[in-house]
Amino acid sequence: MVHAFIMVKTGAGESEQLVAPIRELERVAEAHIVAGAYDLIVEVDAEEVYDVLKTASSEVQSLQGVTDTKTYISLDD
Protein backbone atom coordinates (compact mmCIF):
# COMPACT_ATOMS: atom_id res chain seq x y z
CA MET A 1 0.00 0.00 0.00
CA VAL A 2 1.23 3.49 -0.88
CA HIS A 3 0.29 6.55 1.18
CA ALA A 4 0.83 9.98 -0.38
CA PHE A 5 0.02 13.65 -0.01
CA ILE A 6 -1.05 15.80 -2.95
CA MET A 7 -0.62 19.51 -2.34
CA VAL A 8 -3.09 21.46 -4.47
CA LYS A 9 -3.09 25.12 -5.53
CA THR A 10 -6.41 26.51 -6.69
CA GLY A 11 -7.65 29.68 -8.28
CA ALA A 12 -8.81 32.45 -5.95
CA GLY A 13 -11.88 31.33 -4.00
CA GLU A 14 -11.95 27.87 -5.62
CA SER A 15 -10.81 25.66 -2.73
CA GLU A 16 -14.21 25.48 -1.03
CA GLN A 17 -15.88 24.28 -4.25
CA LEU A 18 -13.13 21.74 -4.96
CA VAL A 19 -12.78 19.98 -1.61
CA ALA A 20 -16.05 17.99 -1.92
CA PRO A 21 -15.39 16.55 -5.42
CA ILE A 22 -11.82 15.72 -4.43
CA ARG A 23 -13.05 13.86 -1.32
CA GLU A 24 -15.27 11.74 -3.58
CA LEU A 25 -12.36 10.43 -5.66
CA GLU A 26 -11.82 6.70 -5.21
CA ARG A 27 -8.33 6.71 -3.69
CA VAL A 28 -8.69 9.86 -1.56
CA ALA A 29 -8.63 9.13 2.17
CA GLU A 30 -8.91 12.76 3.32
CA ALA A 31 -8.81 16.29 1.91
CA HIS A 32 -8.37 19.50 3.87
CA ILE A 33 -8.48 23.20 3.05
CA VAL A 34 -5.33 24.78 4.50
CA ALA A 35 -3.63 28.17 4.72
CA GLY A 36 -0.15 28.52 3.29
CA ALA A 37 1.65 27.93 0.01
CA TYR A 38 -1.04 25.42 -1.06
CA ASP A 39 -4.81 25.58 -0.70
CA LEU A 40 -5.64 21.89 -0.19
CA ILE A 41 -3.82 18.88 1.21
CA VAL A 42 -5.14 15.58 -0.14
CA GLU A 43 -4.21 12.22 1.40
CA VAL A 44 -4.25 9.29 -0.99
CA ASP A 45 -4.04 5.54 -0.33
CA ALA A 46 -3.34 3.32 -3.34
CA GLU A 47 -1.96 -0.08 -4.26
CA GLU A 48 0.87 1.25 -6.46
CA VAL A 49 2.77 4.52 -6.94
CA TYR A 50 1.32 4.61 -10.46
CA ASP A 51 -2.19 4.82 -8.94
CA VAL A 52 -1.15 7.82 -6.83
CA LEU A 53 0.27 9.56 -9.88
CA LYS A 54 -2.86 8.78 -11.88
CA THR A 55 -5.01 10.25 -9.12
CA ALA A 56 -2.92 13.44 -9.11
CA SER A 57 -2.55 13.90 -12.85
CA SER A 58 -5.72 12.47 -14.34
CA GLU A 59 -8.22 13.13 -11.58
CA VAL A 60 -7.20 16.06 -9.37
CA GLN A 61 -5.45 18.15 -12.04
CA SER A 62 -8.37 17.72 -14.43
CA LEU A 63 -10.77 19.51 -12.07
CA GLN A 64 -11.58 23.06 -13.12
CA GLY A 65 -10.01 25.49 -10.65
CA VAL A 66 -6.89 23.42 -9.90
CA THR A 67 -3.83 25.38 -10.99
CA ASP A 68 -0.92 23.28 -9.67
CA THR A 69 -0.14 20.14 -7.67
CA LYS A 70 2.86 18.58 -5.96
CA THR A 71 2.83 14.95 -4.91
CA TYR A 72 4.76 13.57 -1.95
CA ILE A 73 5.00 9.82 -1.33
CA SER A 74 5.16 8.88 2.36
CA LEU A 75 8.22 6.79 3.24
CA ASP A 76 7.02 5.59 6.63
CA ASP A 77 4.15 3.29 7.58
mmCIF file with all atom_site columns, N, CA and C in Angstrom:
data_model
loop_
_atom_site.group_PDB
_atom_site.id
_atom_site.type_symbol
_atom_site.label_atom_id
_atom_site.label_alt_id
_atom_site.label_comp_id
_atom_site.label_asym_id
_atom_site.label_entity_id
_atom_site.label_seq_id
_atom_site.pdbx_PDB_ins_code
_atom_site.Cartn_x
_atom_site.Cartn_y
_atom_site.Cartn_z
_atom_site.occupancy
_atom_site.B_iso_or_equiv
_atom_site.pdbx_formal_charge
_atom_site.auth_seq_id
_atom_site.auth_comp_id
_atom_site.auth_asym_id
_atom_site.auth_atom_id
_atom_site.pdbx_PDB_model_num
ATOM 1   N N  . MET A 1 1  ? 0.841   -1.178 0.000   1.00 0.00 ? 1  MET A N  1
ATOM 2   C CA . MET A 1 1  ? 0.000   0.000  0.000   1.00 0.00 ? 1  MET A CA 1
ATOM 3   C C  . MET A 1 1  ? 0.887   1.242  0.000   1.00 0.00 ? 1  MET A C  1
ATOM 4   N N  . VAL A 1 2  ? 0.500   2.239  -0.767  1.00 0.00 ? 2  VAL A N  1
ATOM 5   C CA . VAL A 1 2  ? 1.235   3.493  -0.875  1.00 0.00 ? 2  VAL A CA 1
ATOM 6   C C  . VAL A 1 2  ? 0.381   4.607  -0.295  1.00 0.00 ? 2  VAL A C  1
ATOM 7   N N  . HIS A 1 3  ? 0.975   5.399  0.597   1.00 0.00 ? 3  HIS A N  1
ATOM 8   C CA . HIS A 1 3  ? 0.287   6.554  1.177   1.00 0.00 ? 3  HIS A CA 1
ATOM 9   C C  . HIS A 1 3  ? 1.001   7.794  0.656   1.00 0.00 ? 3  HIS A C  1
ATOM 10  N N  . ALA A 1 4  ? 0.230   8.781  0.205   1.00 0.00 ? 4  ALA A N  1
ATOM 11  C CA . ALA A 1 4  ? 0.830   9.981  -0.378  1.00 0.00 ? 4  ALA A CA 1
ATOM 12  C C  . ALA A 1 4  ? 0.012   11.214 -0.035  1.00 0.00 ? 4  ALA A C  1
ATOM 13  N N  . PHE A 1 5  ? 0.660   12.356 -0.209  1.00 0.00 ? 5  PHE A N  1
ATOM 14  C CA . PHE A 1 5  ? 0.018   13.645 -0.013  1.00 0.00 ? 5  PHE A CA 1
ATOM 15  C C  . PHE A 1 5  ? 0.103   14.423 -1.311  1.00 0.00 ? 5  PHE A C  1
ATOM 16  N N  . ILE A 1 6  ? -1.023  14.949 -1.766  1.00 0.00 ? 6  ILE A N  1
ATOM 17  C CA . ILE A 1 6  ? -1.049  15.801 -2.947  1.00 0.00 ? 6  ILE A CA 1
ATOM 18  C C  . ILE A 1 6  ? -1.368  17.211 -2.465  1.00 0.00 ? 6  ILE A C  1
ATOM 19  N N  . MET A 1 7  ? -0.436  18.112 -2.691  1.00 0.00 ? 7  MET A N  1
ATOM 20  C CA . MET A 1 7  ? -0.619  19.512 -2.342  1.00 0.00 ? 7  MET A CA 1
ATOM 21  C C  . MET A 1 7  ? -1.248  20.189 -3.559  1.00 0.00 ? 7  MET A C  1
ATOM 22  N N  . VAL A 1 8  ? -2.323  20.916 -3.352  1.00 0.00 ? 8  VAL A N  1
ATOM 23  C CA . VAL A 1 8  ? -3.091  21.462 -4.468  1.00 0.00 ? 8  VAL A CA 1
ATOM 24  C C  . VAL A 1 8  ? -3.189  22.983 -4.341  1.00 0.00 ? 8  VAL A C  1
ATOM 25  N N  . LYS A 1 9  ? -2.837  23.683 -5.426  1.00 0.00 ? 9  LYS A N  1
ATOM 26  C CA . LYS A 1 9  ? -3.089  25.119 -5.525  1.00 0.00 ? 9  LYS A CA 1
ATOM 27  C C  . LYS A 1 9  ? -4.348  25.296 -6.371  1.00 0.00 ? 9  LYS A C  1
ATOM 28  N N  . THR A 1 10 ? -5.173  26.240 -5.956  1.00 0.00 ? 10 THR A N  1
ATOM 29  C CA . THR A 1 10 ? -6.410  26.508 -6.689  1.00 0.00 ? 10 THR A CA 1
ATOM 30  C C  . THR A 1 10 ? -6.459  27.979 -7.070  1.00 0.00 ? 10 THR A C  1
ATOM 31  N N  . GLY A 1 11 ? -7.394  28.291 -7.966  1.00 0.00 ? 11 GLY A N  1
ATOM 32  C CA . GLY A 1 11 ? -7.654  29.681 -8.281  1.00 0.00 ? 11 GLY A CA 1
ATOM 33  C C  . GLY A 1 11 ? -8.268  30.366 -7.066  1.00 0.00 ? 11 GLY A C  1
ATOM 34  N N  . ALA A 1 12 ? -8.271  31.679 -7.072  1.00 0.00 ? 12 ALA A N  1
ATOM 35  C CA . ALA A 1 12 ? -8.813  32.450 -5.947  1.00 0.00 ? 12 ALA A CA 1
ATOM 36  C C  . ALA A 1 12 ? -10.261 32.052 -5.672  1.00 0.00 ? 12 ALA A C  1
ATOM 37  N N  . GLY A 1 13 ? -10.527 31.680 -4.418  1.00 0.00 ? 13 GLY A N  1
ATOM 38  C CA . GLY A 1 13 ? -11.879 31.328 -4.002  1.00 0.00 ? 13 GLY A CA 1
ATOM 39  C C  . GLY A 1 13 ? -12.384 29.982 -4.475  1.00 0.00 ? 13 GLY A C  1
ATOM 40  N N  . GLU A 1 14 ? -11.527 29.154 -5.058  1.00 0.00 ? 14 GLU A N  1
ATOM 41  C CA . GLU A 1 14 ? -11.948 27.868 -5.624  1.00 0.00 ? 14 GLU A CA 1
ATOM 42  C C  . GLU A 1 14 ? -11.847 26.700 -4.650  1.00 0.00 ? 14 GLU A C  1
ATOM 43  N N  . SER A 1 15 ? -11.072 26.825 -3.586  1.00 0.00 ? 15 SER A N  1
ATOM 44  C CA . SER A 1 15 ? -10.809 25.661 -2.732  1.00 0.00 ? 15 SER A CA 1
ATOM 45  C C  . SER A 1 15 ? -12.073 25.111 -2.082  1.00 0.00 ? 15 SER A C  1
ATOM 46  N N  . GLU A 1 16 ? -12.979 25.959 -1.670  1.00 0.00 ? 16 GLU A N  1
ATOM 47  C CA . GLU A 1 16 ? -14.209 25.476 -1.028  1.00 0.00 ? 16 GLU A CA 1
ATOM 48  C C  . GLU A 1 16 ? -15.081 24.672 -1.983  1.00 0.00 ? 16 GLU A C  1
ATOM 49  N N  . GLN A 1 17 ? -15.081 25.035 -3.274  1.00 0.00 ? 17 GLN A N  1
ATOM 50  C CA . GLN A 1 17 ? -15.877 24.278 -4.246  1.00 0.00 ? 17 GLN A CA 1
ATOM 51  C C  . GLN A 1 17 ? -15.187 22.986 -4.677  1.00 0.00 ? 17 GLN A C  1
ATOM 52  N N  . LEU A 1 18 ? -13.875 22.909 -4.506  1.00 0.00 ? 18 LEU A N  1
ATOM 53  C CA . LEU A 1 18 ? -13.126 21.738 -4.960  1.00 0.00 ? 18 LEU A CA 1
ATOM 54  C C  . LEU A 1 18 ? -12.985 20.642 -3.915  1.00 0.00 ? 18 LEU A C  1
ATOM 55  N N  . VAL A 1 19 ? -13.064 20.981 -2.633  1.00 0.00 ? 19 VAL A N  1
ATOM 56  C CA . VAL A 1 19 ? -12.783 19.984 -1.606  1.00 0.00 ? 19 VAL A CA 1
ATOM 57  C C  . VAL A 1 19 ? -13.779 18.824 -1.649  1.00 0.00 ? 19 VAL A C  1
ATOM 58  N N  . ALA A 1 20 ? -15.048 19.079 -1.886  1.00 0.00 ? 20 ALA A N  1
ATOM 59  C CA . ALA A 1 20 ? -16.045 17.989 -1.922  1.00 0.00 ? 20 ALA A CA 1
ATOM 60  C C  . ALA A 1 20 ? -15.817 17.028 -3.085  1.00 0.00 ? 20 ALA A C  1
ATOM 61  N N  . PRO A 1 21 ? -15.653 17.512 -4.335  1.00 0.00 ? 21 PRO A N  1
ATOM 62  C CA . PRO A 1 21 ? -15.395 16.551 -5.420  1.00 0.00 ? 21 PRO A CA 1
ATOM 63  C C  . PRO A 1 21 ? -14.083 15.793 -5.261  1.00 0.00 ? 21 PRO A C  1
ATOM 64  N N  . ILE A 1 22 ? -13.087 16.423 -4.660  1.00 0.00 ? 22 ILE A N  1
ATOM 65  C CA . ILE A 1 22 ? -11.823 15.722 -4.426  1.00 0.00 ? 22 ILE A CA 1
ATOM 66  C C  . ILE A 1 22 ? -12.023 14.621 -3.394  1.00 0.00 ? 22 ILE A C  1
ATOM 67  N N  . ARG A 1 23 ? -12.784 14.893 -2.345  1.00 0.00 ? 23 ARG A N  1
ATOM 68  C CA . ARG A 1 23 ? -13.048 13.864 -1.321  1.00 0.00 ? 23 ARG A CA 1
ATOM 69  C C  . ARG A 1 23 ? -13.783 12.656 -1.891  1.00 0.00 ? 23 ARG A C  1
ATOM 70  N N  . GLU A 1 24 ? -14.518 12.839 -2.967  1.00 0.00 ? 24 GLU A N  1
ATOM 71  C CA . GLU A 1 24 ? -15.274 11.743 -3.581  1.00 0.00 ? 24 GLU A CA 1
ATOM 72  C C  . GLU A 1 24 ? -14.433 10.847 -4.480  1.00 0.00 ? 24 GLU A C  1
ATOM 73  N N  . LEU A 1 25 ? -13.200 11.253 -4.798  1.00 0.00 ? 25 LEU A N  1
ATOM 74  C CA . LEU A 1 25 ? -12.357 10.429 -5.658  1.00 0.00 ? 25 LEU A CA 1
ATOM 75  C C  . LEU A 1 25 ? -12.023 9.111  -4.959  1.00 0.00 ? 25 LEU A C  1
ATOM 76  N N  . GLU A 1 26 ? -11.939 8.065  -5.731  1.00 0.00 ? 26 GLU A N  1
ATOM 77  C CA . GLU A 1 26 ? -11.820 6.698  -5.212  1.00 0.00 ? 26 GLU A CA 1
ATOM 78  C C  . GLU A 1 26 ? -10.674 6.504  -4.215  1.00 0.00 ? 26 GLU A C  1
ATOM 79  N N  . ARG A 1 27 ? -9.501  6.995  -4.520  1.00 0.00 ? 27 ARG A N  1
ATOM 80  C CA . ARG A 1 27 ? -8.327  6.713  -3.691  1.00 0.00 ? 27 ARG A CA 1
ATOM 81  C C  . ARG A 1 27 ? -8.068  7.768  -2.609  1.00 0.00 ? 27 ARG A C  1
ATOM 82  N N  . VAL A 1 28 ? -8.898  8.787  -2.537  1.00 0.00 ? 28 VAL A N  1
ATOM 83  C CA . VAL A 1 28 ? -8.686  9.861  -1.564  1.00 0.00 ? 28 VAL A CA 1
ATOM 84  C C  . VAL A 1 28 ? -9.181  9.420  -0.194  1.00 0.00 ? 28 VAL A C  1
ATOM 85  N N  . ALA A 1 29 ? -8.272  9.471  0.785   1.00 0.00 ? 29 ALA A N  1
ATOM 86  C CA . ALA A 1 29 ? -8.627  9.130  2.166   1.00 0.00 ? 29 ALA A CA 1
ATOM 87  C C  . ALA A 1 29 ? -9.152  10.357 2.897   1.00 0.00 ? 29 ALA A C  1
ATOM 88  N N  . GLU A 1 30 ? -8.516  11.513 2.674   1.00 0.00 ? 30 GLU A N  1
ATOM 89  C CA . GLU A 1 30 ? -8.911  12.760 3.321   1.00 0.00 ? 30 GLU A CA 1
ATOM 90  C C  . GLU A 1 30 ? -8.493  13.928 2.437   1.00 0.00 ? 30 GLU A C  1
ATOM 91  N N  . ALA A 1 31 ? -9.188  15.048 2.582   1.00 0.00 ? 31 ALA A N  1
ATOM 92  C CA . ALA A 1 31 ? -8.811  16.290 1.906   1.00 0.00 ? 31 ALA A CA 1
ATOM 93  C C  . ALA A 1 31 ? -9.146  17.442 2.837   1.00 0.00 ? 31 ALA A C  1
ATOM 94  N N  . HIS A 1 32 ? -8.213  18.388 2.939   1.00 0.00 ? 32 HIS A N  1
ATOM 95  C CA . HIS A 1 32 ? -8.371  19.501 3.867   1.00 0.00 ? 32 HIS A CA 1
ATOM 96  C C  . HIS A 1 32 ? -8.026  20.817 3.191   1.00 0.00 ? 32 HIS A C  1
ATOM 97  N N  . ILE A 1 33 ? -8.825  21.848 3.456   1.00 0.00 ? 33 ILE A N  1
ATOM 98  C CA . ILE A 1 33 ? -8.483  23.202 3.049   1.00 0.00 ? 33 ILE A CA 1
ATOM 99  C C  . ILE A 1 33 ? -7.486  23.721 4.081   1.00 0.00 ? 33 ILE A C  1
ATOM 100 N N  . VAL A 1 34 ? -6.377  24.297 3.599   1.00 0.00 ? 34 VAL A N  1
ATOM 101 C CA . VAL A 1 34 ? -5.333  24.780 4.496   1.00 0.00 ? 34 VAL A CA 1
ATOM 102 C C  . VAL A 1 34 ? -4.900  26.186 4.085   1.00 0.00 ? 34 VAL A C  1
ATOM 103 N N  . ALA A 1 35 ? -4.233  26.869 5.003   1.00 0.00 ? 35 ALA A N  1
ATOM 104 C CA . ALA A 1 35 ? -3.633  28.166 4.716   1.00 0.00 ? 35 ALA A CA 1
ATOM 105 C C  . ALA A 1 35 ? -2.145  27.947 4.498   1.00 0.00 ? 35 ALA A C  1
ATOM 106 N N  . GLY A 1 36 ? -1.575  28.656 3.549   1.00 0.00 ? 36 GLY A N  1
ATOM 107 C CA . GLY A 1 36 ? -0.148  28.525 3.291   1.00 0.00 ? 36 GLY A CA 1
ATOM 108 C C  . GLY A 1 36 ? 0.135   28.546 1.806   1.00 0.00 ? 36 GLY A C  1
ATOM 109 N N  . ALA A 1 37 ? 1.231   27.922 1.411   1.00 0.00 ? 37 ALA A N  1
ATOM 110 C CA . ALA A 1 37 ? 1.652   27.926 0.008   1.00 0.00 ? 37 ALA A CA 1
ATOM 111 C C  . ALA A 1 37 ? 0.675   27.163 -0.883  1.00 0.00 ? 37 ALA A C  1
ATOM 112 N N  . TYR A 1 38 ? -0.033  26.189 -0.325  1.00 0.00 ? 38 TYR A N  1
ATOM 113 C CA . TYR A 1 38 ? -1.036  25.423 -1.061  1.00 0.00 ? 38 TYR A CA 1
ATOM 114 C C  . TYR A 1 38 ? -2.394  25.641 -0.421  1.00 0.00 ? 38 TYR A C  1
ATOM 115 N N  . ASP A 1 39 ? -3.443  25.348 -1.166  1.00 0.00 ? 39 ASP A N  1
ATOM 116 C CA . ASP A 1 39 ? -4.811  25.583 -0.698  1.00 0.00 ? 39 ASP A CA 1
ATOM 117 C C  . ASP A 1 39 ? -5.484  24.333 -0.150  1.00 0.00 ? 39 ASP A C  1
ATOM 118 N N  . LEU A 1 40 ? -5.072  23.167 -0.631  1.00 0.00 ? 40 LEU A N  1
ATOM 119 C CA . LEU A 1 40 ? -5.640  21.893 -0.187  1.00 0.00 ? 40 LEU A CA 1
ATOM 120 C C  . LEU A 1 40 ? -4.511  20.894 0.039   1.00 0.00 ? 40 LEU A C  1
ATOM 121 N N  . ILE A 1 41 ? -4.683  20.041 1.041   1.00 0.00 ? 41 ILE A N  1
ATOM 122 C CA . ILE A 1 41 ? -3.818  18.875 1.209   1.00 0.00 ? 41 ILE A CA 1
ATOM 123 C C  . ILE A 1 41 ? -4.714  17.653 1.077   1.00 0.00 ? 41 ILE A C  1
ATOM 124 N N  . VAL A 1 42 ? -4.344  16.777 0.154   1.00 0.00 ? 42 VAL A N  1
ATOM 125 C CA . VAL A 1 42 ? -5.138  15.584 -0.141  1.00 0.00 ? 42 VAL A CA 1
ATOM 126 C C  . VAL A 1 42 ? -4.315  14.356 0.214   1.00 0.00 ? 42 VAL A C  1
ATOM 127 N N  . GLU A 1 43 ? -4.880  13.480 1.057   1.00 0.00 ? 43 GLU A N  1
ATOM 128 C CA . GLU A 1 43 ? -4.213  12.224 1.405   1.00 0.00 ? 43 GLU A CA 1
ATOM 129 C C  . GLU A 1 43 ? -4.773  11.114 0.526   1.00 0.00 ? 43 GLU A C  1
ATOM 130 N N  . VAL A 1 44 ? -3.868  10.337 -0.049  1.00 0.00 ? 44 VAL A N  1
ATOM 131 C CA . VAL A 1 44 ? -4.249  9.285  -0.985  1.00 0.00 ? 44 VAL A CA 1
ATOM 132 C C  . VAL A 1 44 ? -3.674  7.953  -0.516  1.00 0.00 ? 44 VAL A C  1
ATOM 133 N N  . ASP A 1 45 ? -4.485  6.903  -0.577  1.00 0.00 ? 45 ASP A N  1
ATOM 134 C CA . ASP A 1 45 ? -4.037  5.536  -0.335  1.00 0.00 ? 45 ASP A CA 1
ATOM 135 C C  . ASP A 1 45 ? -4.274  4.736  -1.602  1.00 0.00 ? 45 ASP A C  1
ATOM 136 N N  . ALA A 1 46 ? -3.228  4.068  -2.082  1.00 0.00 ? 46 ALA A N  1
ATOM 137 C CA . ALA A 1 46 ? -3.343  3.318  -3.336  1.00 0.00 ? 46 ALA A CA 1
ATOM 138 C C  . ALA A 1 46 ? -2.478  2.065  -3.271  1.00 0.00 ? 46 ALA A C  1
ATOM 139 N N  . GLU A 1 47 ? -2.738  1.158  -4.185  1.00 0.00 ? 47 GLU A N  1
ATOM 140 C CA . GLU A 1 47 ? -1.959  -0.077 -4.261  1.00 0.00 ? 47 GLU A CA 1
ATOM 141 C C  . GLU A 1 47 ? -0.546  0.163  -4.785  1.00 0.00 ? 47 GLU A C  1
ATOM 142 N N  . GLU A 1 48 ? -0.410  1.023  -5.787  1.00 0.00 ? 48 GLU A N  1
ATOM 143 C CA . GLU A 1 48 ? 0.866   1.250  -6.457  1.00 0.00 ? 48 GLU A CA 1
ATOM 144 C C  . GLU A 1 48 ? 1.131   2.753  -6.584  1.00 0.00 ? 48 GLU A C  1
ATOM 145 N N  . VAL A 1 49 ? 2.415   3.119  -6.724  1.00 0.00 ? 49 VAL A N  1
ATOM 146 C CA . VAL A 1 49 ? 2.773   4.519  -6.945  1.00 0.00 ? 49 VAL A CA 1
ATOM 147 C C  . VAL A 1 49 ? 2.081   5.044  -8.200  1.00 0.00 ? 49 VAL A C  1
ATOM 148 N N  . TYR A 1 50 ? 1.989   4.210  -9.232  1.00 0.00 ? 50 TYR A N  1
ATOM 149 C CA . TYR A 1 50 ? 1.315   4.607  -10.462 1.00 0.00 ? 50 TYR A CA 1
ATOM 150 C C  . TYR A 1 50 ? -0.111  5.091  -10.175 1.00 0.00 ? 50 TYR A C  1
ATOM 151 N N  . ASP A 1 51 ? -0.818  4.435  -9.273  1.00 0.00 ? 51 ASP A N  1
ATOM 152 C CA . ASP A 1 51 ? -2.188  4.822  -8.940  1.00 0.00 ? 51 ASP A CA 1
ATOM 153 C C  . ASP A 1 51 ? -2.239  6.194  -8.270  1.00 0.00 ? 51 ASP A C  1
ATOM 154 N N  . VAL A 1 52 ? -1.238  6.492  -7.447  1.00 0.00 ? 52 VAL A N  1
ATOM 155 C CA . VAL A 1 52 ? -1.154  7.816  -6.829  1.00 0.00 ? 52 VAL A CA 1
ATOM 156 C C  . VAL A 1 52 ? -0.947  8.872  -7.911  1.00 0.00 ? 52 VAL A C  1
ATOM 157 N N  . LEU A 1 53 ? -0.015  8.606  -8.813  1.00 0.00 ? 53 LEU A N  1
ATOM 158 C CA . LEU A 1 53 ? 0.270   9.565  -9.877  1.00 0.00 ? 53 LEU A CA 1
ATOM 159 C C  . LEU A 1 53 ? -0.924  9.755  -10.798 1.00 0.00 ? 53 LEU A C  1
ATOM 160 N N  . LYS A 1 54 ? -1.648  8.680  -11.063 1.00 0.00 ? 54 LYS A N  1
ATOM 161 C CA . LYS A 1 54 ? -2.855  8.776  -11.883 1.00 0.00 ? 54 LYS A CA 1
ATOM 162 C C  . LYS A 1 54 ? -3.910  9.629  -11.178 1.00 0.00 ? 54 LYS A C  1
ATOM 163 N N  . THR A 1 55 ? -4.055  9.448  -9.881  1.00 0.00 ? 55 THR A N  1
ATOM 164 C CA . THR A 1 55 ? -5.012  10.253 -9.120  1.00 0.00 ? 55 THR A CA 1
ATOM 165 C C  . THR A 1 55 ? -4.642  11.726 -9.212  1.00 0.00 ? 55 THR A C  1
ATOM 166 N N  . ALA A 1 56 ? -3.363  12.034 -9.051  1.00 0.00 ? 56 ALA A N  1
ATOM 167 C CA . ALA A 1 56 ? -2.923  13.436 -9.105  1.00 0.00 ? 56 ALA A CA 1
ATOM 168 C C  . ALA A 1 56 ? -3.085  14.016 -10.502 1.00 0.00 ? 56 ALA A C  1
ATOM 169 N N  . SER A 1 57 ? -2.585  13.318 -11.510 1.00 0.00 ? 57 SER A N  1
ATOM 170 C CA . SER A 1 57 ? -2.548  13.899 -12.850 1.00 0.00 ? 57 SER A CA 1
ATOM 171 C C  . SER A 1 57 ? -3.860  13.794 -13.608 1.00 0.00 ? 57 SER A C  1
ATOM 172 N N  . SER A 1 58 ? -4.510  12.667 -13.550 1.00 0.00 ? 58 SER A N  1
ATOM 173 C CA . SER A 1 58 ? -5.724  12.471 -14.345 1.00 0.00 ? 58 SER A CA 1
ATOM 174 C C  . SER A 1 58 ? -6.999  12.898 -13.635 1.00 0.00 ? 58 SER A C  1
ATOM 175 N N  . GLU A 1 59 ? -6.996  12.839 -12.315 1.00 0.00 ? 59 GLU A N  1
ATOM 176 C CA . GLU A 1 59 ? -8.224  13.125 -11.584 1.00 0.00 ? 59 GLU A CA 1
ATOM 177 C C  . GLU A 1 59 ? -8.209  14.507 -10.926 1.00 0.00 ? 59 GLU A C  1
ATOM 178 N N  . VAL A 1 60 ? -7.229  14.777 -10.081 1.00 0.00 ? 60 VAL A N  1
ATOM 179 C CA . VAL A 1 60 ? -7.199  16.062 -9.372  1.00 0.00 ? 60 VAL A CA 1
ATOM 180 C C  . VAL A 1 60 ? -6.885  17.204 -10.338 1.00 0.00 ? 60 VAL A C  1
ATOM 181 N N  . GLN A 1 61 ? -5.838  17.068 -11.140 1.00 0.00 ? 61 GLN A N  1
ATOM 182 C CA . GLN A 1 61 ? -5.449  18.146 -12.040 1.00 0.00 ? 61 GLN A CA 1
ATOM 183 C C  . GLN A 1 61 ? -6.489  18.440 -13.113 1.00 0.00 ? 61 GLN A C  1
ATOM 184 N N  . SER A 1 62 ? -7.362  17.491 -13.391 1.00 0.00 ? 62 SER A N  1
ATOM 185 C CA . SER A 1 62 ? -8.375  17.722 -14.427 1.00 0.00 ? 62 SER A CA 1
ATOM 186 C C  . SER A 1 62 ? -9.561  18.532 -13.926 1.00 0.00 ? 62 SER A C  1
ATOM 187 N N  . LEU A 1 63 ? -9.659  18.740 -12.615 1.00 0.00 ? 63 LEU A N  1
ATOM 188 C CA . LEU A 1 63 ? -10.775 19.510 -12.069 1.00 0.00 ? 63 LEU A CA 1
ATOM 189 C C  . LEU A 1 63 ? -10.584 20.998 -12.360 1.00 0.00 ? 63 LEU A C  1
ATOM 190 N N  . GLN A 1 64 ? -11.639 21.629 -12.826 1.00 0.00 ? 64 GLN A N  1
ATOM 191 C CA . GLN A 1 64 ? -11.577 23.060 -13.117 1.00 0.00 ? 64 GLN A CA 1
ATOM 192 C C  . GLN A 1 64 ? -11.345 23.833 -11.825 1.00 0.00 ? 64 GLN A C  1
ATOM 193 N N  . GLY A 1 65 ? -10.365 24.717 -11.835 1.00 0.00 ? 65 GLY A N  1
ATOM 194 C CA . GLY A 1 65 ? -10.013 25.487 -10.654 1.00 0.00 ? 65 GLY A CA 1
ATOM 195 C C  . GLY A 1 65 ? -8.689  25.072 -10.047 1.00 0.00 ? 65 GLY A C  1
ATOM 196 N N  . VAL A 1 66 ? -8.201  23.876 -10.380 1.00 0.00 ? 66 VAL A N  1
ATOM 197 C CA . VAL A 1 66 ? -6.890  23.419 -9.896  1.00 0.00 ? 66 VAL A CA 1
ATOM 198 C C  . VAL A 1 66 ? -5.825  24.033 -10.800 1.00 0.00 ? 66 VAL A C  1
ATOM 199 N N  . THR A 1 67 ? -4.867  24.727 -10.196 1.00 0.00 ? 67 THR A N  1
ATOM 200 C CA . THR A 1 67 ? -3.829  25.382 -10.993 1.00 0.00 ? 67 THR A CA 1
ATOM 201 C C  . THR A 1 67 ? -2.468  24.691 -10.906 1.00 0.00 ? 67 THR A C  1
ATOM 202 N N  . ASP A 1 68 ? -2.215  23.943 -9.825  1.00 0.00 ? 68 ASP A N  1
ATOM 203 C CA . ASP A 1 68 ? -0.918  23.279 -9.674  1.00 0.00 ? 68 ASP A CA 1
ATOM 204 C C  . ASP A 1 68 ? -1.029  22.206 -8.596  1.00 0.00 ? 68 ASP A C  1
ATOM 205 N N  . THR A 1 69 ? -0.218  21.163 -8.717  1.00 0.00 ? 69 THR A N  1
ATOM 206 C CA . THR A 1 69 ? -0.140  20.137 -7.674  1.00 0.00 ? 69 THR A CA 1
ATOM 207 C C  . THR A 1 69 ? 1.314   19.718 -7.478  1.00 0.00 ? 69 THR A C  1
ATOM 208 N N  . LYS A 1 70 ? 1.594   19.243 -6.284  1.00 0.00 ? 70 LYS A N  1
ATOM 209 C CA . LYS A 1 70 ? 2.861   18.578 -5.965  1.00 0.00 ? 70 LYS A CA 1
ATOM 210 C C  . LYS A 1 70 ? 2.495   17.329 -5.193  1.00 0.00 ? 70 LYS A C  1
ATOM 211 N N  . THR A 1 71 ? 3.134   16.225 -5.550  1.00 0.00 ? 71 THR A N  1
ATOM 212 C CA . THR A 1 71 ? 2.826   14.948 -4.907  1.00 0.00 ? 71 THR A CA 1
ATOM 213 C C  . THR A 1 71 ? 4.015   14.478 -4.088  1.00 0.00 ? 71 THR A C  1
ATOM 214 N N  . TYR A 1 72 ? 3.737   14.074 -2.849  1.00 0.00 ? 72 TYR A N  1
ATOM 215 C CA . TYR A 1 72 ? 4.760   13.571 -1.951  1.00 0.00 ? 72 TYR A CA 1
ATOM 216 C C  . TYR A 1 72 ? 4.375   12.176 -1.501  1.00 0.00 ? 72 TYR A C  1
ATOM 217 N N  . ILE A 1 73 ? 5.228   11.195 -1.742  1.00 0.00 ? 73 ILE A N  1
ATOM 218 C CA . ILE A 1 73 ? 5.003   9.821  -1.334  1.00 0.00 ? 73 ILE A CA 1
ATOM 219 C C  . ILE A 1 73 ? 5.550   9.644  0.089   1.00 0.00 ? 73 ILE A C  1
ATOM 220 N N  . SER A 1 74 ? 4.742   9.123  0.981   1.00 0.00 ? 74 SER A N  1
ATOM 221 C CA . SER A 1 74 ? 5.163   8.882  2.357   1.00 0.00 ? 74 SER A CA 1
ATOM 222 C C  . SER A 1 74 ? 6.133   7.702  2.390   1.00 0.00 ? 74 SER A C  1
ATOM 223 N N  . LEU A 1 75 ? 7.211   7.846  3.141   1.00 0.00 ? 75 LEU A N  1
ATOM 224 C CA . LEU A 1 75 ? 8.219   6.788  3.238   1.00 0.00 ? 75 LEU A CA 1
ATOM 225 C C  . LEU A 1 75 ? 8.117   5.991  4.524   1.00 0.00 ? 75 LEU A C  1
ATOM 226 N N  . ASP A 1 76 ? 7.198   6.378  5.412   1.00 0.00 ? 76 ASP A N  1
ATOM 227 C CA . ASP A 1 76 ? 7.016   5.592  6.629   1.00 0.00 ? 76 ASP A CA 1
ATOM 228 C C  . ASP A 1 76 ? 5.626   4.954  6.632   1.00 0.00 ? 76 ASP A C  1
ATOM 229 N N  . ASP A 1 77 ? 5.423   4.020  7.525   1.00 0.00 ? 77 ASP A N  1
ATOM 230 C CA . ASP A 1 77 ? 4.154   3.287  7.581   1.00 0.00 ? 77 ASP A CA 1
ATOM 231 C C  . ASP A 1 77 ? 3.116   4.080  8.286   1.00 0.00 ? 77 ASP A C  1
#
